[in-house]
PDB file of C-alpha atoms in Angstrom:
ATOM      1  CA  UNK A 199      -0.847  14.060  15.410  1.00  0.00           C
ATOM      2  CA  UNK A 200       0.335  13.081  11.882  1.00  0.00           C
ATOM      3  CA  UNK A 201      -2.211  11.470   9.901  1.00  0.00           C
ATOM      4  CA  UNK A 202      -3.876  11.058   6.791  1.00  0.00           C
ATOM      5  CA  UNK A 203      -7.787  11.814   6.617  1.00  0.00           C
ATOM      6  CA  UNK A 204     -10.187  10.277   4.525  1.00  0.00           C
ATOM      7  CA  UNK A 205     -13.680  10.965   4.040  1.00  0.00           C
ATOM      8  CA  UNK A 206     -16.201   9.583   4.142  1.00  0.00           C
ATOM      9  CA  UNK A 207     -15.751   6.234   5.428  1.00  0.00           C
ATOM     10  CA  UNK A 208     -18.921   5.005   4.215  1.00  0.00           C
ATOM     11  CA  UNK A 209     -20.951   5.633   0.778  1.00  0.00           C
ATOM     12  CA  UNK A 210     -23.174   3.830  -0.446  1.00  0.00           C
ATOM     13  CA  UNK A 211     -24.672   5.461  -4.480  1.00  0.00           C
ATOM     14  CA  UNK A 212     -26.106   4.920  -7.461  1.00  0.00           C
ATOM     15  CA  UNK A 213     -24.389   4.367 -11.032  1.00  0.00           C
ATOM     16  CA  UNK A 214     -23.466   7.530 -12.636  1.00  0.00           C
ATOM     17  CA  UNK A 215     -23.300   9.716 -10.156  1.00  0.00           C
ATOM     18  CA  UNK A 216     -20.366  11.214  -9.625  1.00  0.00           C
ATOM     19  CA  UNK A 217     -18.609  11.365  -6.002  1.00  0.00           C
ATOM     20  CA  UNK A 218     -15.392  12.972  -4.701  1.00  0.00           C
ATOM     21  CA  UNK A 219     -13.517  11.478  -1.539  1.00  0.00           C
ATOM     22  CA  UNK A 220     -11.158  13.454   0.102  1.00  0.00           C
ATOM     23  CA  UNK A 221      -7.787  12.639   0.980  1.00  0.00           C
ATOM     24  CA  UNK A 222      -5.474  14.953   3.114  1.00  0.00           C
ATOM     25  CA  UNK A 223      -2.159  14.626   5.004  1.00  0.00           C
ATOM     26  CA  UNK A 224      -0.430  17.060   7.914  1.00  0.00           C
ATOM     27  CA  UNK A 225       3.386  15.504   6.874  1.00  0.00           C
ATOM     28  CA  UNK A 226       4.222  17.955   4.366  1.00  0.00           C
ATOM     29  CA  UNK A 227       4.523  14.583   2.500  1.00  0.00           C
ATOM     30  CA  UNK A 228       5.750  15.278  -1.659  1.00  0.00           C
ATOM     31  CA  UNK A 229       3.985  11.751  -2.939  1.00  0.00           C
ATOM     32  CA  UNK A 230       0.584  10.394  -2.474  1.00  0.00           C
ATOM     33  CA  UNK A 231      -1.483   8.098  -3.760  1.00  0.00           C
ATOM     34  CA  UNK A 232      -4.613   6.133  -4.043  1.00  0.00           C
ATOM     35  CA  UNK A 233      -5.365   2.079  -4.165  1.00  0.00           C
ATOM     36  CA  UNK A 234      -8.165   0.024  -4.207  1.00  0.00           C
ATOM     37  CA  UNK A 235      -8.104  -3.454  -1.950  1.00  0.00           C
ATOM     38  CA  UNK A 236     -10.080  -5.842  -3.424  1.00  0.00           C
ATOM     39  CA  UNK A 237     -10.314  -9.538  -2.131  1.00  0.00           C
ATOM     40  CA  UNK A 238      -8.157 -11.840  -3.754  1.00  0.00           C
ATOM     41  CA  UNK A 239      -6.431  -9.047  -5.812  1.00  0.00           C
ATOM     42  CA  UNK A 240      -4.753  -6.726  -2.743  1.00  0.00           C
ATOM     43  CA  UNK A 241      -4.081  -3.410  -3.114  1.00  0.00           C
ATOM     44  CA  UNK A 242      -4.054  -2.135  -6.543  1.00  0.00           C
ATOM     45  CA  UNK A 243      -2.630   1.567  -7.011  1.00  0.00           C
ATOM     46  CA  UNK A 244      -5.400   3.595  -9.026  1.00  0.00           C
ATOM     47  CA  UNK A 245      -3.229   7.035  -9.562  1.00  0.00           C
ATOM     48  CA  UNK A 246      -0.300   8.571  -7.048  1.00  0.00           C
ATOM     49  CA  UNK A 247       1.360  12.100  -7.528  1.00  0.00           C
ATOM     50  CA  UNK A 248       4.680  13.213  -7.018  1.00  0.00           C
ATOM     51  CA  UNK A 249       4.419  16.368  -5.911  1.00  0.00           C
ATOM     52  CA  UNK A 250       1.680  19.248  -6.318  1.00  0.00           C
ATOM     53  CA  UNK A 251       0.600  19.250 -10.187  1.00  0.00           C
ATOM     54  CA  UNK A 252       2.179  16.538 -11.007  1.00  0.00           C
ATOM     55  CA  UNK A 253      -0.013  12.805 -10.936  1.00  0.00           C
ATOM     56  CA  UNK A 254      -0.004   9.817 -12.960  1.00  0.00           C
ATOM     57  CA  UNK A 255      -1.582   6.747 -13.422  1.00  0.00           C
ATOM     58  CA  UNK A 256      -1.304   3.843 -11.533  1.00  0.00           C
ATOM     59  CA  UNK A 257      -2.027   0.355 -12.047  1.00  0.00           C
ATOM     60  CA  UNK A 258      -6.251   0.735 -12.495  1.00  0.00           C
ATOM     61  CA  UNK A 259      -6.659   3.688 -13.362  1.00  0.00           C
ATOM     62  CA  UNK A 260     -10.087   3.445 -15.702  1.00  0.00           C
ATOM     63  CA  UNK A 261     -12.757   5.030 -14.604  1.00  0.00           C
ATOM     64  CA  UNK A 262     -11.063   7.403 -11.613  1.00  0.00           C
ATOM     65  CA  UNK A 263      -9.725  11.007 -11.742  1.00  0.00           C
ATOM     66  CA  UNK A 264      -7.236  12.787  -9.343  1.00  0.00           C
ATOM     67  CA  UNK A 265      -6.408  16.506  -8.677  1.00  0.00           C
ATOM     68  CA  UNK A 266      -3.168  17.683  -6.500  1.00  0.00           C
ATOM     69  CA  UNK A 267      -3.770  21.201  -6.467  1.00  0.00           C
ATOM     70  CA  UNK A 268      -1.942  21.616  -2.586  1.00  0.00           C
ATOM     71  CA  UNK A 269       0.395  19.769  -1.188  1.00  0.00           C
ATOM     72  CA  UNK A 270      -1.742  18.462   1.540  1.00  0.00           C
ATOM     73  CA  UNK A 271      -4.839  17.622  -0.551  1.00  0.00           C
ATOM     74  CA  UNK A 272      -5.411  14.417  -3.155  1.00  0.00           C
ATOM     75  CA  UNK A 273      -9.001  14.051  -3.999  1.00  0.00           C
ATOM     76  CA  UNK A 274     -10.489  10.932  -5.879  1.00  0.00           C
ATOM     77  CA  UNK A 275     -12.913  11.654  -8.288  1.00  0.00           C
ATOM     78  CA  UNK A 276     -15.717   8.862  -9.445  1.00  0.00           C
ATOM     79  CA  UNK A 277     -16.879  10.962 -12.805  1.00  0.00           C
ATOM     80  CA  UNK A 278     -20.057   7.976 -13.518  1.00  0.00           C
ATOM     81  CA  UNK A 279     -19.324   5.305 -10.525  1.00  0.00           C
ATOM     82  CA  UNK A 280     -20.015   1.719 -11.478  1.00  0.00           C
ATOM     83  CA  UNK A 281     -20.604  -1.312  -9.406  1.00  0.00           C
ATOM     84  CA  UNK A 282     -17.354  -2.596 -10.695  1.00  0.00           C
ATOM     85  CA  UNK A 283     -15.845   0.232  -8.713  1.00  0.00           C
ATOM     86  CA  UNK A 284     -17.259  -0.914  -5.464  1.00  0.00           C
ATOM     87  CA  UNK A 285     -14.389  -1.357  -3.057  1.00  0.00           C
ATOM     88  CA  UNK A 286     -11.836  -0.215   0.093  1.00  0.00           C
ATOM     89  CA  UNK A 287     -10.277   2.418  -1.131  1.00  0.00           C
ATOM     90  CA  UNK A 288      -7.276   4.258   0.648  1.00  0.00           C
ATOM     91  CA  UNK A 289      -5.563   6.674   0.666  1.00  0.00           C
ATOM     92  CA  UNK A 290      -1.668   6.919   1.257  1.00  0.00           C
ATOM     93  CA  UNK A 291       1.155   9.613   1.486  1.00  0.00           C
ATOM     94  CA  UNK A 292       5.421   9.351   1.840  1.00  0.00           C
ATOM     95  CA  UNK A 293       7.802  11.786   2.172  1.00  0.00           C
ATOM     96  CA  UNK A 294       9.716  11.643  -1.228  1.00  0.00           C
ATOM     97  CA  UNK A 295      13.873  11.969  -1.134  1.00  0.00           C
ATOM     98  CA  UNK A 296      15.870  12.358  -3.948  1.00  0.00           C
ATOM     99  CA  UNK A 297      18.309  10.226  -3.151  1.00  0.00           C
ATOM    100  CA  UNK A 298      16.180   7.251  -1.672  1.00  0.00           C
ATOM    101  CA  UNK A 299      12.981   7.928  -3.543  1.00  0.00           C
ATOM    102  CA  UNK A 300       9.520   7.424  -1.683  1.00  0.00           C
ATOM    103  CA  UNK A 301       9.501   5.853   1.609  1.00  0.00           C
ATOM    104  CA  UNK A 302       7.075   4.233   3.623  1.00  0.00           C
ATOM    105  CA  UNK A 303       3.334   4.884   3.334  1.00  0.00           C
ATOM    106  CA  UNK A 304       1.015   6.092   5.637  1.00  0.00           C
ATOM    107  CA  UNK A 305      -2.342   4.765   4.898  1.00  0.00           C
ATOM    108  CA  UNK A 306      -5.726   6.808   5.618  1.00  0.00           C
ATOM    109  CA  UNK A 307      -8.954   4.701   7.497  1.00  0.00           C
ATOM    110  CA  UNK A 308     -10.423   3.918   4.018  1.00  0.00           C
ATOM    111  CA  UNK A 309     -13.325   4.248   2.277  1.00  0.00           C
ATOM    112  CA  UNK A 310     -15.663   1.656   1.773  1.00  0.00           C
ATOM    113  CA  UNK A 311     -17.979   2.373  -1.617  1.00  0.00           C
ATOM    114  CA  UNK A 312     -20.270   0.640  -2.700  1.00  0.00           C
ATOM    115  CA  UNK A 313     -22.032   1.516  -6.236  1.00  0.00           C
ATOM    116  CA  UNK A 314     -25.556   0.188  -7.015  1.00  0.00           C
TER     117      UNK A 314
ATOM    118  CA  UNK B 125       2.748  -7.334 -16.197  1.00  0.00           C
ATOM    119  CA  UNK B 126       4.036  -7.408 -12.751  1.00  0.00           C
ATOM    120  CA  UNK B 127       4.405 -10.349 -10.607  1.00  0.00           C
ATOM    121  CA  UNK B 128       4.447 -10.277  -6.997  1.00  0.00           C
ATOM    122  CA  UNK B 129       3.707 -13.736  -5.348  1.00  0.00           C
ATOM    123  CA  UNK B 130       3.078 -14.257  -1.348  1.00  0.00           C
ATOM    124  CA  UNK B 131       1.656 -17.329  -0.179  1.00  0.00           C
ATOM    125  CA  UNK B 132      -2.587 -16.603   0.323  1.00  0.00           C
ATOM    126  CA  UNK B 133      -2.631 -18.231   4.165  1.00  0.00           C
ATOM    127  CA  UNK B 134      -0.333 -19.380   6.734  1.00  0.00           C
ATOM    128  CA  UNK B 135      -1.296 -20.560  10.307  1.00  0.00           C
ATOM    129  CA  UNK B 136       1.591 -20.807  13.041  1.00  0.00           C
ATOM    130  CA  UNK B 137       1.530 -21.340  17.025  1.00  0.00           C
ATOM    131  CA  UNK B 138       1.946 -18.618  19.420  1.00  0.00           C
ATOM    132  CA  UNK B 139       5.858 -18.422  20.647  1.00  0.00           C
ATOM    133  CA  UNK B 140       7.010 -19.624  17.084  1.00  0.00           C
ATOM    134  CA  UNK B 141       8.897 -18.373  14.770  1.00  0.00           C
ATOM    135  CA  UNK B 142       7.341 -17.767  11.154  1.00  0.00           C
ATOM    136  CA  UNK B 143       9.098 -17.468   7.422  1.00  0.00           C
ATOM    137  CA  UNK B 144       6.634 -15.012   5.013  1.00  0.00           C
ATOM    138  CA  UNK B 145       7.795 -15.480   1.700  1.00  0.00           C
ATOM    139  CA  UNK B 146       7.521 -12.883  -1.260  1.00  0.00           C
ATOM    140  CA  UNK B 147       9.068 -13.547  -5.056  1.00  0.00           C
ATOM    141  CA  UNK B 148       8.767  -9.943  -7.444  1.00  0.00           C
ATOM    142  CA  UNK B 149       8.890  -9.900 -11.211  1.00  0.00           C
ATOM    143  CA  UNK B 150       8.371  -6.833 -12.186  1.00  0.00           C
ATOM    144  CA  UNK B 151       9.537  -3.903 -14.559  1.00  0.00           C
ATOM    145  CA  UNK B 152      12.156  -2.034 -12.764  1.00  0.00           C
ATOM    146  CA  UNK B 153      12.948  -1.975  -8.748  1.00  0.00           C
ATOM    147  CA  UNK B 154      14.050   0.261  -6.417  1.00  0.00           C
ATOM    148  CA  UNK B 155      12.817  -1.041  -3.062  1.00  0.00           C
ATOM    149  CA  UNK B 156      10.833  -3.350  -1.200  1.00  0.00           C
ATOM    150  CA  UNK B 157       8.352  -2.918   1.951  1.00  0.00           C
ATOM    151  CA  UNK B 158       6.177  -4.864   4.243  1.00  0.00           C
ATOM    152  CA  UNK B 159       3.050  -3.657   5.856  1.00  0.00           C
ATOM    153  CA  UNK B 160       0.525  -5.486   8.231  1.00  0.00           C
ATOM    154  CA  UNK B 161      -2.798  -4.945   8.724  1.00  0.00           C
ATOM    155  CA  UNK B 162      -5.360  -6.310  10.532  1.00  0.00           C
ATOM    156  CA  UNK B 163      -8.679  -7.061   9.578  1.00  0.00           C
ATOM    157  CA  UNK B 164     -10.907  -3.771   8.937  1.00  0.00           C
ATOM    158  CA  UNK B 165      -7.612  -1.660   9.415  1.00  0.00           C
ATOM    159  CA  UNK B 166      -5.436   0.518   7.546  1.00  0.00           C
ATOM    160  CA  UNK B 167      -1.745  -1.206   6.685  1.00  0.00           C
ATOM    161  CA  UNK B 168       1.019  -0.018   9.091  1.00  0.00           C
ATOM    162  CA  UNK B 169       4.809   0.226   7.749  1.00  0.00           C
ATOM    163  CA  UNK B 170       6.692  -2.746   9.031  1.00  0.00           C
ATOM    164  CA  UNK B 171       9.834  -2.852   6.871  1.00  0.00           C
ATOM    165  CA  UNK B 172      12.035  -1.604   4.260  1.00  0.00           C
ATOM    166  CA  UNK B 173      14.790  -2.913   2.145  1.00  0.00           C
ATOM    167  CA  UNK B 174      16.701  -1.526  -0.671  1.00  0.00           C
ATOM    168  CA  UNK B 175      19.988  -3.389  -0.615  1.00  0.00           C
ATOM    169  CA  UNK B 176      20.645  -7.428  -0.722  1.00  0.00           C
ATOM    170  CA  UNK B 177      20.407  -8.617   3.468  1.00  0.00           C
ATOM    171  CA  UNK B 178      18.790  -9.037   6.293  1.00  0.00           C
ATOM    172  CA  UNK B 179      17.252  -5.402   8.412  1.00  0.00           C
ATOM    173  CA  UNK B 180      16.489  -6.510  12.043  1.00  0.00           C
ATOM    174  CA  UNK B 181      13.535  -4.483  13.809  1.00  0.00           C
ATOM    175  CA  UNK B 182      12.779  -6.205  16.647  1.00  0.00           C
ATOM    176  CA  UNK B 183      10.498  -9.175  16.947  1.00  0.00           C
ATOM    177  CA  UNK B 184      10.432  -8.278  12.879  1.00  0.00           C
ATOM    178  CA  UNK B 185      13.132  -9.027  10.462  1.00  0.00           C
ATOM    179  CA  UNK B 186      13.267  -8.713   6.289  1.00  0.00           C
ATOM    180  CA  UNK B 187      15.359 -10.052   3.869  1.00  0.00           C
ATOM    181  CA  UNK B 188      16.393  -9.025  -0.065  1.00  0.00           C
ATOM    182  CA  UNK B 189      17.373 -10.631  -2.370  1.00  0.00           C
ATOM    183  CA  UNK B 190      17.772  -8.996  -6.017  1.00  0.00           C
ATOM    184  CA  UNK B 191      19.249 -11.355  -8.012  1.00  0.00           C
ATOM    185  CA  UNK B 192      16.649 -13.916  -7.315  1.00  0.00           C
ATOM    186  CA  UNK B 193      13.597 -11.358  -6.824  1.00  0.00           C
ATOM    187  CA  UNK B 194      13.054 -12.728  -3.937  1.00  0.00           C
ATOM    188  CA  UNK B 195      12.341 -11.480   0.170  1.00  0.00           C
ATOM    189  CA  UNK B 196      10.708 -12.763   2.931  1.00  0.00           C
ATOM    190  CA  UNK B 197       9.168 -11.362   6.431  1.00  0.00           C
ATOM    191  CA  UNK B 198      10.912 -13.382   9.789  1.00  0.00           C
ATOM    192  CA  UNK B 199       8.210 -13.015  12.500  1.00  0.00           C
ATOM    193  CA  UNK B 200       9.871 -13.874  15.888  1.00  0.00           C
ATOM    194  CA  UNK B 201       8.185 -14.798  19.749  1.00  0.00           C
ATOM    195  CA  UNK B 202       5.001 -14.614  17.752  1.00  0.00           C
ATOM    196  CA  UNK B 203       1.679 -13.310  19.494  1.00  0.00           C
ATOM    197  CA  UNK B 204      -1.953 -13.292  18.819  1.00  0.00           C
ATOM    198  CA  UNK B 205      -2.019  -9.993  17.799  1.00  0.00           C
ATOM    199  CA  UNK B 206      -0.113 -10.609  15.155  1.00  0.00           C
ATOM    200  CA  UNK B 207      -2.577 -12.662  13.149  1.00  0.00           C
ATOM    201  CA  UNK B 208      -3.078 -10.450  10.373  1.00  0.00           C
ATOM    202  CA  UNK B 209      -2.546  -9.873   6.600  1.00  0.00           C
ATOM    203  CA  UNK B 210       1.113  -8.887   5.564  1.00  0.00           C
ATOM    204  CA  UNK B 211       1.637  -7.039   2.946  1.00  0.00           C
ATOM    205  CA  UNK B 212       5.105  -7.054   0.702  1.00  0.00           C
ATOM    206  CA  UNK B 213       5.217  -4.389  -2.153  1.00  0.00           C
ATOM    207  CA  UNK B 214       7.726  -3.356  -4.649  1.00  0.00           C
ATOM    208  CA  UNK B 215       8.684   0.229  -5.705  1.00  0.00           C
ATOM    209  CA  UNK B 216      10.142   0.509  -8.759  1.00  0.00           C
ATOM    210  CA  UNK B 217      10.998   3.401 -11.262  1.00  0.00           C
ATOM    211  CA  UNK B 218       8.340   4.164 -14.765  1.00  0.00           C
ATOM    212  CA  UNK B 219       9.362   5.519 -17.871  1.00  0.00           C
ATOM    213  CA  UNK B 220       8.776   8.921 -16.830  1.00  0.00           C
ATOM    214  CA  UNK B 221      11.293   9.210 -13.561  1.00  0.00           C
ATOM    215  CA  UNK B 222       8.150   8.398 -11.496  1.00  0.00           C
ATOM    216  CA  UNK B 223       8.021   5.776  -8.755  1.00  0.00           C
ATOM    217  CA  UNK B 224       5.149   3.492  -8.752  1.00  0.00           C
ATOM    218  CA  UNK B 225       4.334   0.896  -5.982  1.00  0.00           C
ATOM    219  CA  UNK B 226       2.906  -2.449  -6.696  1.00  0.00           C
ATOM    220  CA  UNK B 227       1.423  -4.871  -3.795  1.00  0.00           C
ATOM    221  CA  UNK B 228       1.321  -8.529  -3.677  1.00  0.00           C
ATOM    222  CA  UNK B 229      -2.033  -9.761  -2.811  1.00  0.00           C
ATOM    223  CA  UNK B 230      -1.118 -10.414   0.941  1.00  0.00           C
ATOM    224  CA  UNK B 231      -0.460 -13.314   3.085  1.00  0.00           C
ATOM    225  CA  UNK B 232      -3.118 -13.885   5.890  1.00  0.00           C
ATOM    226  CA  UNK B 233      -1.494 -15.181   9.153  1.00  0.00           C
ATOM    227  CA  UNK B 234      -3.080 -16.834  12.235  1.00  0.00           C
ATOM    228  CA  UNK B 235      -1.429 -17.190  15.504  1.00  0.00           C
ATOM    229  CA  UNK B 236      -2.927 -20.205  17.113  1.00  0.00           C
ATOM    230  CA  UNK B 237      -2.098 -20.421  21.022  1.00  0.00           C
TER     231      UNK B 237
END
């Protein structure tokens, strides 16, 4: 079944801690990408990647790394979470053509954080 | 910055038909999609458009309009399980050949029988 997989779905920490979630995709997708929903402000895209060593930054991108070592794999990385960073965060991949650029997203479950 | 405006809540009656609006300003475009999602849920794709007109899926149809930065969702026969949030975002090109994507903060539908 293709899918994206995000874990974990739940995680509750402490400030300054730092936290990974894991993102990873069966499509053989080139571009992924990471948002935060927040309410009242939607989905805001924290960093995406085009293809495997390639990333940049997205809309909010303070306070978040990303890694796309494989294809299949886009980690988040928390470095010192605050409790401005609690949120739903998802993850999302597209297959990526050069002629029609990225196409439609497939979202992972989410992650619901919430920093203390 | 970049603007994408969708109306916060709209309530329509089961069987009707509704209009979701969605005006973009924003650096650059290449493309425009809708997703829904449900409460608690993950968006789903819905639509695409890339060039001025109307794409038909269905009870779901979209609508482009570049010159005016401008699109809107047509929900047809609507049901109760389409009360939901929809979603429009933009794609557009960044200064380094990139693509980013950039949401609109959603529109939250009821169906009311």
């Amino acid at each position: 079944e293709a899918q994206v997989t995000q874990n974990p779905r739940y995680l509750i920490t402490v400030t300054g801690k730092k936290l990974t979630v894991t993102c990873s995709q069966n499509m053989n997708h080139e571009y992924m990408s990471w948002y935060r929903q927040d309410p009242g402000l939607g989905l805001r895209q924290i960093y995406y990647s085009m293809n495997v060593e390639v990333t940049d930054k997205g809309d909010v991108p303070e306070g978040y790394k990303v890694s796309r070592k494989e294809k299949r794999n886009f980690p988040l990385i928390l470095e010192s979470p605050s409790p401005n960073q609690t949120s739903l965060y998802f993850c999302a991949s597209s297959l990526y053509h050069k002629g029609q650029g990225v196409t439609e997203a497939f979202f992972g479950q989410g992650t619901r954080l919430t920093v203390v | 910055g970049q603007n994408i405006d969708q109306p916060t809540e709209m309530t329509a009656t089961e069987g009707a038909i509704v209009q979701i609006n969605c005006t973009y300003q924003t650096s650059g475009f290449n493309g425009l999609f809708w997703y829904q999602q449900h409460a608690g849920e993950a968006p789903t794709f819905l639509s695409y458009n890339v060039l001025d007109g109307l794409e038909e899926k269905g009870r779901f149809s979209s609508f482009l309009s570049r010159s005016k930065g401008y699109s809107y969702l047509l929900l047809k026969e609507l049901q109760m399980k389409d009360s939901a949030s929809y979603l429009c975002a933009v794609r557009r090109p960044n200064s380094g050949g990139y693509q980013k994507v950039t949401f609109g903060t959603g529109t939250k539908l009821q169906v009311i029988p």
